[in-house]
Amino acid sequence: MVLLKPSAFSKSPKLSPPQQGGFSESQLSDTVEATDAFIRQWVSPHLYDSSSTSCSLSSLFSAENRGEGGRFLDVLAKLQYAIQSAVLVNPDSAKLSQARDLMQTAMKYLEKEFYRGLKSNRRFLDSESISSCSFEEKVDADAIEDLKMIANCMISSGYEKDCVKIYKKLRRKIIVEALSKLGFEKLISAQMQKLEWEILEKKIKGWVRLAKVAFVTLFNGERILCDRIFSSTSSSFVSIAESTFVEITLQSALKLFVFPITVAKCRKTAEKIFPTLDVYQTILHVVPKIEQIFSYDSTASVRSQAAESLEKLGESVNAMMIEFQSSITKESSKSPILGGGVHQLTRYVMNFIVFLADYSDSLTAIIKDKESALPLPEDYYNSTSNEENLPGNAGSPMAARLAWLILVLLCKIDAKSRLYSDAALSYLFLANNLHYVLIKVRTSNLKVVLGADWVSNHEVKVTQYLEKYEKMAWGDVITSVPRDSTAEGKAEEALRRFNEAFEDAYKKHKTWVVPDPKLRDEIKASIAVKIMSGYTGFYKKYPVGSSKIVRFTPEDLNNYISDLYIGLRGSVPVSTN
């Protein structure tokens, strides 16, 4: 189908009051004869029979017939004007009846051409096309202009119902087929409630893909198509475009929202929060498009369904977050983690919160409580920054909620540290777990959500835990290190105390762990520098062999220290020789 130059039918001719003498019978007769002669060139004789379904001899709206298509619409414009004029002058004219019959024949032909034009352009709006590019890139502007002029002609001639009926029937079918190919299922709420969660989770992934294409491309394209084909300066045409679009898309759009409402009714457990957030986030992102596409008063139900879906899903997510927090506080394992390593609760909770932070936009919309609703310490995560200077969502109710969840975890870890009988191991456990939390925050969107102050505050706490650990675990060893200033008479006693303290500390700590390599190296470096700085000078004065109790070279001590905090794997036994 090719573009036709705008004919006289691009705007309906306005009827002027008849001049004196009116529109003569002969003028009407001449117009009817000229129109009939032209139409017979294109319309099959069978079409003159009202019971026939035969089509035209060939398509008038094709590349080779471009000029004739324009003439055809011009001829019909003149015929319509003649009919309108004759009605005012001589409504009982026999020629008027013939003119109307001729117009009806022409409209039947245009009706078939309209259908043919819509069918030939289906490829521009099928599901294969809509998922890959935008409506404006696909639709042939020439074809749309032809369809627009045919629709204008038919509606202006009083054949609105025939035109709109064809359009709605074909386009509604295309919408339904496209949604079906995209995986749309007509499941009622009761059916979905009976589905296993694993099955429903798969359907959620399908619905997310479907909803994005349906609202961003499919319904959007249909709105643009309706607006273009039925556009006119006439207010009646605006209502035609609206009513046509509504009848084609409204029910399909509303059925799409049965699914998210059902998801929101599912049992509220923590593991369901992320699929639920996927549905929420999808709707949140397409809401601007929904408000643009379904902007009519007659499509307000679609906008309200989107808003209701967000509200219900948001309530569900809030309930799941409360359930998640409850699961942290109710965790009741009493067995201390071997060697003071990272607790499985810390790993689970932080991985969960990291994933939550990836939905920060959705959670910001969902969590509308004020920070004061949570009993967070005043300086917990924004102590030095003014709220307006905080990055991203830091300082928001959403950030406060995530900070609160981490605080609940840290309080639980603090309680578990008391399961250790050795205070030094308790502090190593606290340092390991808080350090793991910090790693997760620094390497995820949590860093943006919580802000730099939160990170720096907790880095200080890790340092404090390690200082206490080092003092309790290695204090006796460090204070017993003999130095080059040690008097010769006291050297053996000083060395004996050091040997015993170091051997005891090593045997105890070789089973303790620091999972993070960087932190492990930092701890060992701190211990080594405090021991080796004094011992190296002493050793130069009293090397191995100078006394029967000098057993360690500085290199030996470094090797033993390097062997620490990896658990029992490959630990080196202390030589007693």
C-alpha positions as MATLAB code, in Angstrom:
seq = 'MVLLKPSAFSKSPKLSPPQQGGFSESQLSDTVEATDAFIRQWVSPHLYDSSSTSCSLSSLFSAENRGEGGRFLDVLAKLQYAIQSAVLVNPDSAKLSQARDLMQTAMKYLEKEFYRGLKSNRRFLDSESISSCSFEEKVDADAIEDLKMIANCMISSGYEKDCVKIYKKLRRKIIVEALSKLGFEKLISAQMQKLEWEILEKKIKGWVRLAKVAFVTLFNGERILCDRIFSSTSSSFVSIAESTFVEITLQSALKLFVFPITVAKCRKTAEKIFPTLDVYQTILHVVPKIEQIFSYDSTASVRSQAAESLEKLGESVNAMMIEFQSSITKESSKSPILGGGVHQLTRYVMNFIVFLADYSDSLTAIIKDKESALPLPEDYYNSTSNEENLPGNAGSPMAARLAWLILVLLCKIDAKSRLYSDAALSYLFLANNLHYVLIKVRTSNLKVVLGADWVSNHEVKVTQYLEKYEKMAWGDVITSVPRDSTAEGKAEEALRRFNEAFEDAYKKHKTWVVPDPKLRDEIKASIAVKIMSGYTGFYKKYPVGSSKIVRFTPEDLNNYISDLYIGLRGSVPVSTN';
ca = [
       0.000    0.000    0.000;
       1.392    3.401   -0.949;
       0.837    6.911    0.152;
      -1.952    8.808   -1.546;
      -1.812   12.560   -1.863;
      -4.416   14.051    0.395;
      -7.644   14.131   -1.548;
     -10.757   16.120   -1.040;
     -11.774   13.465    1.429;
      -8.958   14.200    3.831;
     -11.450   16.711    5.158;
     -15.165   16.429    4.583;
     -16.459   19.150    2.236;
     -18.622   21.641    4.005;
     -22.016   22.179    2.420;
     -22.778   25.791    1.578;
     -26.384   26.979    1.478;
     -27.756   26.360   -2.044;
     -27.819   29.353   -4.360;
     -31.030   30.505   -5.945;
     -32.227   27.681   -8.162;
     -30.469   25.114   -5.927;
     -28.498   22.053   -6.957;
     -30.195   20.992  -10.184;
     -31.397   17.525  -11.030;
     -29.139   17.511  -14.053;
     -26.075   18.255  -11.944;
     -26.909   15.316   -9.668;
     -27.487   13.099  -12.702;
     -24.163   14.086  -14.246;
     -22.308   13.406  -10.978;
     -23.944    9.986  -10.568;
     -23.145    8.973  -14.168;
     -19.510   10.126  -13.922;
     -19.045    8.398  -10.569;
     -20.655    5.179  -11.779;
     -18.433    5.078  -14.882;
     -15.281    5.559  -12.799;
     -16.214    3.071  -10.079;
     -16.999    0.338  -12.638;
     -13.380    0.481  -13.754;
     -12.314   -0.855  -10.365;
     -15.221   -2.598   -8.743;
     -16.343   -6.071   -9.773;
     -19.898   -6.218  -11.168;
     -20.674   -8.762   -8.470;
     -20.181   -6.077   -5.836;
     -23.220   -4.275   -7.185;
     -25.192   -7.274   -5.985;
     -25.848   -6.721   -2.278;
     -25.691  -10.464   -1.602;
     -22.245  -10.880   -3.194;
     -18.986  -11.137   -1.254;
     -16.786  -10.785   -4.335;
     -13.867   -8.428   -4.082;
     -12.704   -5.739   -6.452;
     -11.015   -6.579   -9.719;
      -7.687   -5.384   -8.278;
      -6.440   -3.250   -5.432;
      -6.874    0.420   -6.081;
      -4.404    1.180   -3.291;
      -1.290   -0.341   -4.818;
       1.946    1.166   -6.096;
       0.938    1.107   -9.743;
      -2.485    2.666   -9.067;
      -1.361    5.549   -6.864;
      -2.901    8.278   -8.988;
      -6.151    6.395   -9.505;
      -6.556    5.940   -5.791;
      -6.512    9.674   -5.294;
      -9.038   10.156   -8.100;
     -11.314    7.522   -6.560;
     -11.534    9.369   -3.262;
     -12.004   12.700   -5.066;
     -14.913   11.228   -7.059;
     -16.544    9.969   -3.863;
     -16.082   13.395   -2.301;
     -17.992   14.977   -5.158;
     -20.700   12.319   -4.988;
     -21.119   12.867   -1.249;
     -21.372   16.597   -1.779;
     -23.956   16.062   -4.500;
     -26.029   13.832   -2.221;
     -25.914   16.363    0.619;
     -26.931   19.177   -1.748;
     -29.734   17.185   -3.330;
     -31.227   16.332    0.055;
     -31.691   20.038    0.722;
     -33.209   20.774   -2.716;
     -35.157   17.670   -3.716;
     -35.126   14.859   -1.131;
     -37.596   12.785   -3.228;
     -35.440   12.722   -6.359;
     -35.091    9.321   -8.054;
     -31.481   10.161   -8.835;
     -30.846   10.653   -5.121;
     -31.743    7.030   -4.459;
     -29.436    5.929   -7.292;
     -26.651    8.104   -5.872;
     -27.026    6.527   -2.467;
     -26.915    3.019   -3.946;
     -23.780    3.957   -5.816;
     -22.223    5.318   -2.618;
     -23.083    2.091   -0.817;
     -21.348    0.095   -3.551;
     -18.283    2.287   -3.278;
     -18.270    1.913    0.509;
     -18.382   -1.881    0.195;
     -15.336   -1.637   -2.006;
     -13.538    0.666    0.436;
     -14.486   -1.654    3.268;
     -12.679   -4.507    1.510;
      -9.714   -2.266    0.742;
      -9.561   -1.203    4.372;
      -9.507   -4.829    5.489;
      -6.907   -5.670    2.859;
      -4.698   -2.794    4.008;
      -4.891   -3.868    7.636;
      -4.152   -7.492    6.777;
      -1.181   -6.669    4.577;
       0.444   -4.716    7.432;
       0.034   -7.371   10.114;
       3.720   -8.160    9.842;
       4.490   -4.763   11.351;
       2.695   -5.564   14.614;
       3.069   -9.302   15.181;
       4.820  -10.653   18.285;
       8.068  -11.368   16.435;
       8.428   -7.725   15.437;
       7.214   -6.008   18.573;
       9.800   -7.657   20.815;
      12.747   -6.245   18.874;
      12.043   -2.668   17.819;
       9.727    0.255   18.343;
       6.415    0.913   16.639;
       7.657    3.972   14.774;
      10.445    1.935   13.175;
       8.135   -0.763   11.854;
       5.019    0.816   10.508;
       4.987    2.054    6.940;
       3.862    5.682    7.123;
       2.482    5.475    3.573;
       0.267    2.537    4.494;
      -1.016    4.326    7.594;
      -1.879    7.418    5.554;
      -3.878    5.300    3.103;
      -5.784    3.584    5.924;
      -6.424    6.957    7.522;
      -7.928    8.395    4.302;
     -10.121    5.339    3.723;
     -11.376    5.524    7.314;
     -11.990    9.253    6.967;
     -13.957    8.683    3.785;
     -16.099    5.901    5.217;
     -16.841    7.670    8.492;
     -17.629   10.996    6.799;
     -20.002    9.166    4.469;
     -21.936    7.646    7.362;
     -20.243    4.216    7.371;
     -18.506    4.546   10.711;
     -19.843    1.264   12.134;
     -18.684   -0.733    9.125;
     -15.202    0.786    9.227;
     -14.723    0.460   12.971;
     -16.145   -3.084   13.042;
     -13.510   -4.296   10.578;
     -10.726   -2.519   12.420;
     -11.683   -3.770   15.873;
     -12.210   -7.360   14.772;
      -8.811   -7.634   13.105;
      -6.765   -5.632   15.603;
      -8.295   -7.338   18.652;
      -7.389  -10.693   17.148;
      -3.821   -9.496   16.569;
      -3.515   -8.333   20.192;
      -4.839  -11.625   21.564;
      -2.574  -13.688   19.306;
       0.470  -11.585   20.176;
      -0.158  -11.962   23.917;
      -0.648  -15.701   23.480;
       2.664  -16.031   21.618;
       4.335  -14.070   24.396;
       3.095  -16.655   26.897;
      -0.064  -15.070   28.332;
      -2.251  -17.557   30.200;
      -5.840  -16.964   31.240;
      -5.490  -18.285   34.771;
      -8.018  -17.191   37.356;
      -6.869  -16.307   40.835;
      -8.207  -19.524   42.373;
      -6.185  -21.639   39.917;
      -2.981  -19.722   40.574;
      -3.373  -20.008   44.342;
      -3.196  -23.803   43.986;
       0.091  -23.770   42.057;
       3.308  -24.890   43.725;
       5.612  -21.951   44.404;
       8.297  -23.324   42.063;
       5.791  -23.375   39.193;
       4.452  -19.940   40.077;
       8.003  -18.576   40.207;
       8.572  -19.711   36.603;
       5.316  -18.068   35.601;
       6.481  -14.867   37.300;
       9.555  -14.758   35.051;
       7.314  -15.248   32.018;
       4.879  -12.572   33.174;
       7.694  -10.055   33.687;
       8.866  -10.540   30.091;
       5.289  -10.429   28.815;
       4.317   -7.278   30.710;
       7.324   -5.323   29.471;
       6.556   -6.113   25.826;
       2.787   -5.720   26.232;
       2.852   -2.250   27.760;
       5.997   -0.799   26.240;
       5.425   -2.061   22.698;
       2.159   -3.883   21.994;
      -0.439   -1.618   23.650;
       1.676    1.432   22.914;
       1.756    0.541   19.219;
      -1.989   -0.029   19.173;
      -2.648    3.374   20.731;
      -0.435    5.089   18.140;
      -2.092    3.145   15.312;
      -5.607    4.086   16.473;
      -4.652    7.729   16.918;
      -3.123    7.934   13.463;
      -5.808    6.135   11.496;
      -8.718    7.847   13.222;
      -7.109   11.253   13.679;
      -9.055   14.285   12.472;
      -9.879   17.803   13.478;
     -13.383   16.571   14.267;
     -14.111   15.818   17.907;
     -16.215   12.863   16.790;
     -13.121   11.251   15.319;
     -11.300   11.611   18.642;
     -14.055    9.660   20.364;
     -13.884    7.019   17.621;
     -10.158    6.580   18.181;
     -10.735    6.315   21.929;
     -13.629    3.860   21.794;
     -11.850    1.705   19.216;
      -8.649    1.533   21.231;
     -10.570    0.766   24.415;
     -12.519   -2.105   22.871;
      -9.362   -3.620   21.387;
      -7.068   -3.435   24.417;
      -8.971   -2.825   27.659;
      -9.894   -6.387   28.597;
      -6.479   -7.760   27.650;
      -4.748   -5.094   29.727;
      -6.961   -5.732   32.755;
      -6.407   -9.495   32.542;
      -2.667   -8.935   32.814;
      -3.168   -7.524   36.314;
      -4.895  -10.640   37.641;
      -1.448  -12.192   37.964;
       0.309   -9.600   40.187;
      -2.700   -9.373   42.509;
      -2.537  -13.157   42.922;
       1.221  -13.075   43.568;
       0.584  -10.527   46.316;
      -1.812  -12.983   48.005;
       0.772  -15.781   48.258;
       1.994  -16.933   51.658;
       4.476  -14.398   53.016;
       7.842  -16.124   53.329;
      11.265  -14.515   52.967;
      12.356  -16.605   49.959;
       9.430  -15.279   47.905;
      10.417  -11.643   48.248;
      12.659  -11.418   45.172;
      10.181  -12.826   42.612;
       7.548  -10.571   44.205;
       9.885   -7.586   43.830;
      10.442   -8.542   40.187;
       6.713   -8.188   39.557;
       6.546   -4.930   41.548;
       9.557   -3.449   39.775;
       8.174   -4.361   36.344;
       4.907   -2.554   37.029;
       6.701    0.398   38.627;
       8.840    0.849   35.508;
       5.915    0.615   33.054;
       3.522    2.842   35.036;
       4.591    6.002   33.139;
       3.871    4.171   29.884;
       0.528    2.920   31.212;
      -0.498    6.452   32.185;
       0.472    7.691   28.733;
      -1.175    4.881   26.740;
      -4.315    4.460   28.843;
      -4.835    8.163   29.462;
      -8.552    8.235   28.588;
     -11.191    8.428   31.289;
     -12.602    5.217   29.797;
      -9.313    3.417   30.531;
      -8.966    4.654   34.112;
      -9.547    1.073   35.284;
      -6.162    0.046   33.829;
      -4.389    2.828   35.697;
      -6.207    1.957   38.920;
      -5.357   -1.742   38.502;
      -1.683   -0.843   38.115;
      -1.846    1.296   41.267;
      -3.689   -1.423   43.202;
      -1.157   -4.029   42.085;
       1.705   -1.877   43.345;
      -0.056   -1.308   46.644;
      -0.812   -5.004   47.232;
       2.639   -6.159   46.139;
       4.240   -3.477   48.312;
       2.284   -4.685   51.346;
       3.394   -8.231   50.570;
       7.062   -7.201   50.313;
       6.834   -5.322   53.618;
       5.369   -8.410   55.283;
       8.144  -10.577   53.845;
      10.818   -8.206   55.157;
       9.272   -8.424   58.612;
       9.298  -12.211   58.292;
      12.951  -12.100   57.222;
      13.883   -9.978   60.243;
      11.998  -12.379   62.467;
      13.938  -15.320   61.013;
      17.200  -13.596   61.996;
      16.156  -13.020   65.591;
      14.761  -16.554   65.905;
      17.920  -18.274   64.642;
      18.822  -20.473   67.590;
      21.990  -22.437   66.759;
      24.133  -22.908   69.875;
      27.265  -24.429   68.358;
      30.110  -21.933   67.996;
      31.746  -21.724   64.569;
      35.019  -23.637   64.547;
      38.019  -21.347   64.796;
      35.940  -18.160   65.029;
      35.153  -18.047   61.319;
      32.231  -16.396   59.526;
      28.870  -17.672   60.755;
      26.487  -19.163   58.179;
      23.824  -16.726   59.404;
      26.085  -13.813   58.443;
      26.584  -15.208   54.949;
      22.877  -15.882   54.414;
      21.641  -12.560   55.758;
      24.205  -10.432   53.915;
      23.649  -12.186   50.604;
      19.928  -11.605   51.100;
      20.377   -7.908   51.894;
      22.767   -7.431   48.958;
      20.036   -8.708   46.643;
      17.528   -6.410   48.348;
      19.764   -3.428   47.642;
      19.563   -4.198   43.922;
      15.861   -3.317   44.189;
      16.544    0.036   45.845;
      14.187    1.969   43.534;
      11.306   -0.382   44.273;
      12.057   -0.537   47.996;
      12.210    3.262   48.144;
       8.669    3.353   46.746;
       7.496    0.584   49.099;
       9.125    1.629   52.369;
       7.556    4.937   53.295;
       8.074    4.801   57.049;
      10.175    7.507   58.653;
      13.611    6.620   60.004;
      12.394    7.472   63.472;
      10.096    4.460   63.314;
      13.192    2.281   63.774;
      15.269    2.547   66.984;
      18.546    3.088   65.130;
      21.412    4.798   66.974;
      21.554    8.439   65.926;
      24.984    8.102   64.327;
      24.490    4.581   62.980;
      24.978    5.277   59.284;
      24.951    9.007   58.604;
      26.798   10.564   61.458;
      28.854   13.221   59.702;
      27.015   13.912   56.470;
      24.102   16.222   56.079;
      21.120   14.393   54.669;
      21.132   16.418   51.452;
      24.749   15.433   50.808;
      24.225   11.702   51.240;
      24.771    9.671   48.058;
      21.928    7.833   46.354;
      19.306    6.610   48.795;
      21.482    6.963   51.903;
      19.427    8.490   54.698;
      16.120    7.380   53.185;
      13.581    5.162   54.977;
      14.658    2.346   52.659;
      18.325    2.788   53.673;
      17.279    2.883   57.315;
      15.403   -0.402   56.904;
      18.409   -2.162   55.366;
      20.737   -0.664   57.976;
      18.355   -1.914   60.637;
      18.424   -5.460   59.247;
      22.231   -5.428   59.369;
      22.118   -4.119   62.931;
      19.764   -6.961   63.899;
      22.274   -9.388   62.368;
      25.235   -7.823   64.202;
      23.392   -7.971   67.506;
      22.733  -11.659   66.863;
      26.404  -12.235   66.029;
      27.409  -10.387   69.191;
      25.243  -12.788   71.195;
      26.823  -15.782   69.456;
      30.303  -14.498   70.279;
      29.520  -15.292   73.909;
      29.368  -18.987   73.049;
      33.188  -19.016   73.036;
      34.947  -19.637   76.338;
      38.061  -17.821   75.093;
      37.568  -14.041   75.010;
      40.251  -13.620   72.362;
      38.442  -16.030   70.063;
      35.193  -14.115   70.659;
      36.793  -10.939   69.369;
      38.309  -12.739   66.371;
      34.825  -14.107   65.593;
      33.343  -10.607   65.801;
      36.080   -9.161   63.589;
      35.657  -11.923   60.963;
      31.910  -11.494   60.751;
      31.871   -7.700   60.705;
      34.641   -7.719   58.106;
      32.532  -10.062   55.942;
      29.599   -7.640   56.288;
      31.840   -4.772   55.181;
      33.096   -6.687   52.145;
      29.500   -7.301   51.061;
      28.614   -3.652   51.539;
      31.676   -2.302   49.703;
      31.233   -4.601   46.694;
      27.507   -4.080   46.144;
      24.847   -1.427   45.782;
      24.695   -1.331   49.586;
      27.657    1.027   49.545;
      25.514    3.590   47.737;
      22.443    2.856   49.841;
      24.126    3.048   53.252;
      26.725    5.688   52.436;
      30.425    6.123   53.131;
      29.900    7.050   56.788;
      28.324    3.699   57.548;
      31.312    1.946   55.994;
      33.924    4.030   57.827;
      32.136    3.670   61.174;
      32.151   -0.107   60.911;
      35.744   -0.233   59.675;
      36.672    1.426   62.967;
      34.774   -1.288   64.846;
      36.673   -4.041   63.005;
      39.936   -2.370   64.012;
      38.778   -2.190   67.614;
      37.847   -5.891   67.643;
      41.265   -6.815   66.232;
      43.124   -4.672   68.755;
      41.307   -6.420   71.594;
      41.931   -9.807   70.003;
      45.658   -9.122   69.598;
      46.023   -7.857   73.147;
      44.285  -10.900   74.636;
      45.765  -13.510   72.300;
      49.317  -12.249   71.839;
      49.834   -9.788   74.689;
      51.869  -12.216   76.841;
      54.007  -13.209   73.862;
      54.720   -9.619   72.863;
      55.587   -8.515   76.406;
      57.929  -11.489   76.869;
      59.975  -10.848   73.722;
      63.659  -10.667   74.786;
      65.599   -7.747   73.389;
      69.233   -6.995   72.714;
      69.248   -4.886   75.862;
      68.410   -7.892   78.017;
      71.204   -8.504   80.499;
      73.208  -11.644   79.877;
      72.369  -13.044   83.292;
      68.681  -12.731   82.605;
      68.754  -13.774   78.955;
      68.036  -17.449   79.504;
      65.070  -16.784   81.777;
      63.678  -14.181   79.388;
      64.072  -16.535   76.452;
      62.432  -19.397   78.346;
      59.385  -17.260   79.090;
      59.171  -16.200   75.451;
      59.509  -19.762   74.127;
      56.725  -21.010   76.374;
      54.420  -18.092   75.592;
      54.965  -18.364   71.838;
      54.524  -22.140   71.754;
      51.286  -21.927   73.763;
      49.924  -19.140   71.570;
      50.848  -20.894   68.344;
      49.331  -24.227   69.354;
      46.100  -22.504   70.317;
      45.794  -20.166   67.373;
      46.849  -22.491   64.595;
      43.286  -23.906   64.605;
      41.693  -20.451   64.500;
      40.705  -19.006   61.141;
      40.528  -15.726   59.280;
      38.748  -16.547   55.988;
      39.545  -13.289   54.208;
      43.145  -13.406   52.849;
      43.681   -9.669   53.089;
      42.531   -9.441   56.687;
      44.551  -12.561   57.534;
      47.723  -10.988   56.180;
      47.075   -7.761   58.061;
      46.688   -9.581   61.364;
      49.826  -11.656   60.827;
      51.814   -8.589   59.766;
      50.741   -6.732   62.901;
      51.771   -9.636   65.146;
      55.048  -10.205   63.308;
      56.230   -6.626   63.496;
      55.608   -6.487   67.246;
      57.504   -9.743   67.890;
      60.274   -9.553   65.329;
      61.387   -5.979   66.039;
      62.711   -7.002   69.471;
      63.558  -10.642   68.831;
      65.821   -9.944   65.818;
      68.167   -7.793   67.876;
      68.226  -10.366   70.677;
      69.001  -13.156   68.249;
      71.960  -11.300   66.797;
      73.401  -11.136   70.304;
      72.441  -14.716   71.234;
      72.235  -16.812   68.057;
      71.131  -20.478   67.968;
      73.837  -22.564   69.575;
      74.999  -19.890   71.942;
      72.535  -21.236   74.470;
      70.703  -24.526   74.713;
      67.355  -22.759   74.917;
      67.697  -20.583   71.798;
      65.509  -22.593   69.412;
      64.012  -20.066   66.980;
      65.701  -18.056   64.313;
      63.820  -14.936   63.177;
      63.020  -16.860   59.990;
      61.509  -19.682   62.059;
      59.218  -17.262   63.869;
      58.125  -15.701   60.575;
      57.291  -19.151   59.191;
      55.213  -20.070   62.226;
      53.331  -16.777   62.133;
      52.714  -17.186   58.388;
      51.158  -20.559   59.149;
      48.437  -19.044   61.347;
      44.681  -18.485   60.684;
      44.205  -21.085   57.983;
      42.759  -23.713   60.305;
      44.266  -27.177   60.626;
      45.250  -27.407   56.949;
      48.995  -27.780   56.615;
      49.895  -26.349   60.008;
      53.542  -26.706   60.979;
      54.284  -28.333   64.354;
      56.479  -26.290   66.636;
      59.932  -27.805   66.970;
      60.881  -28.642   70.535;
      64.495  -29.309   69.663;
];
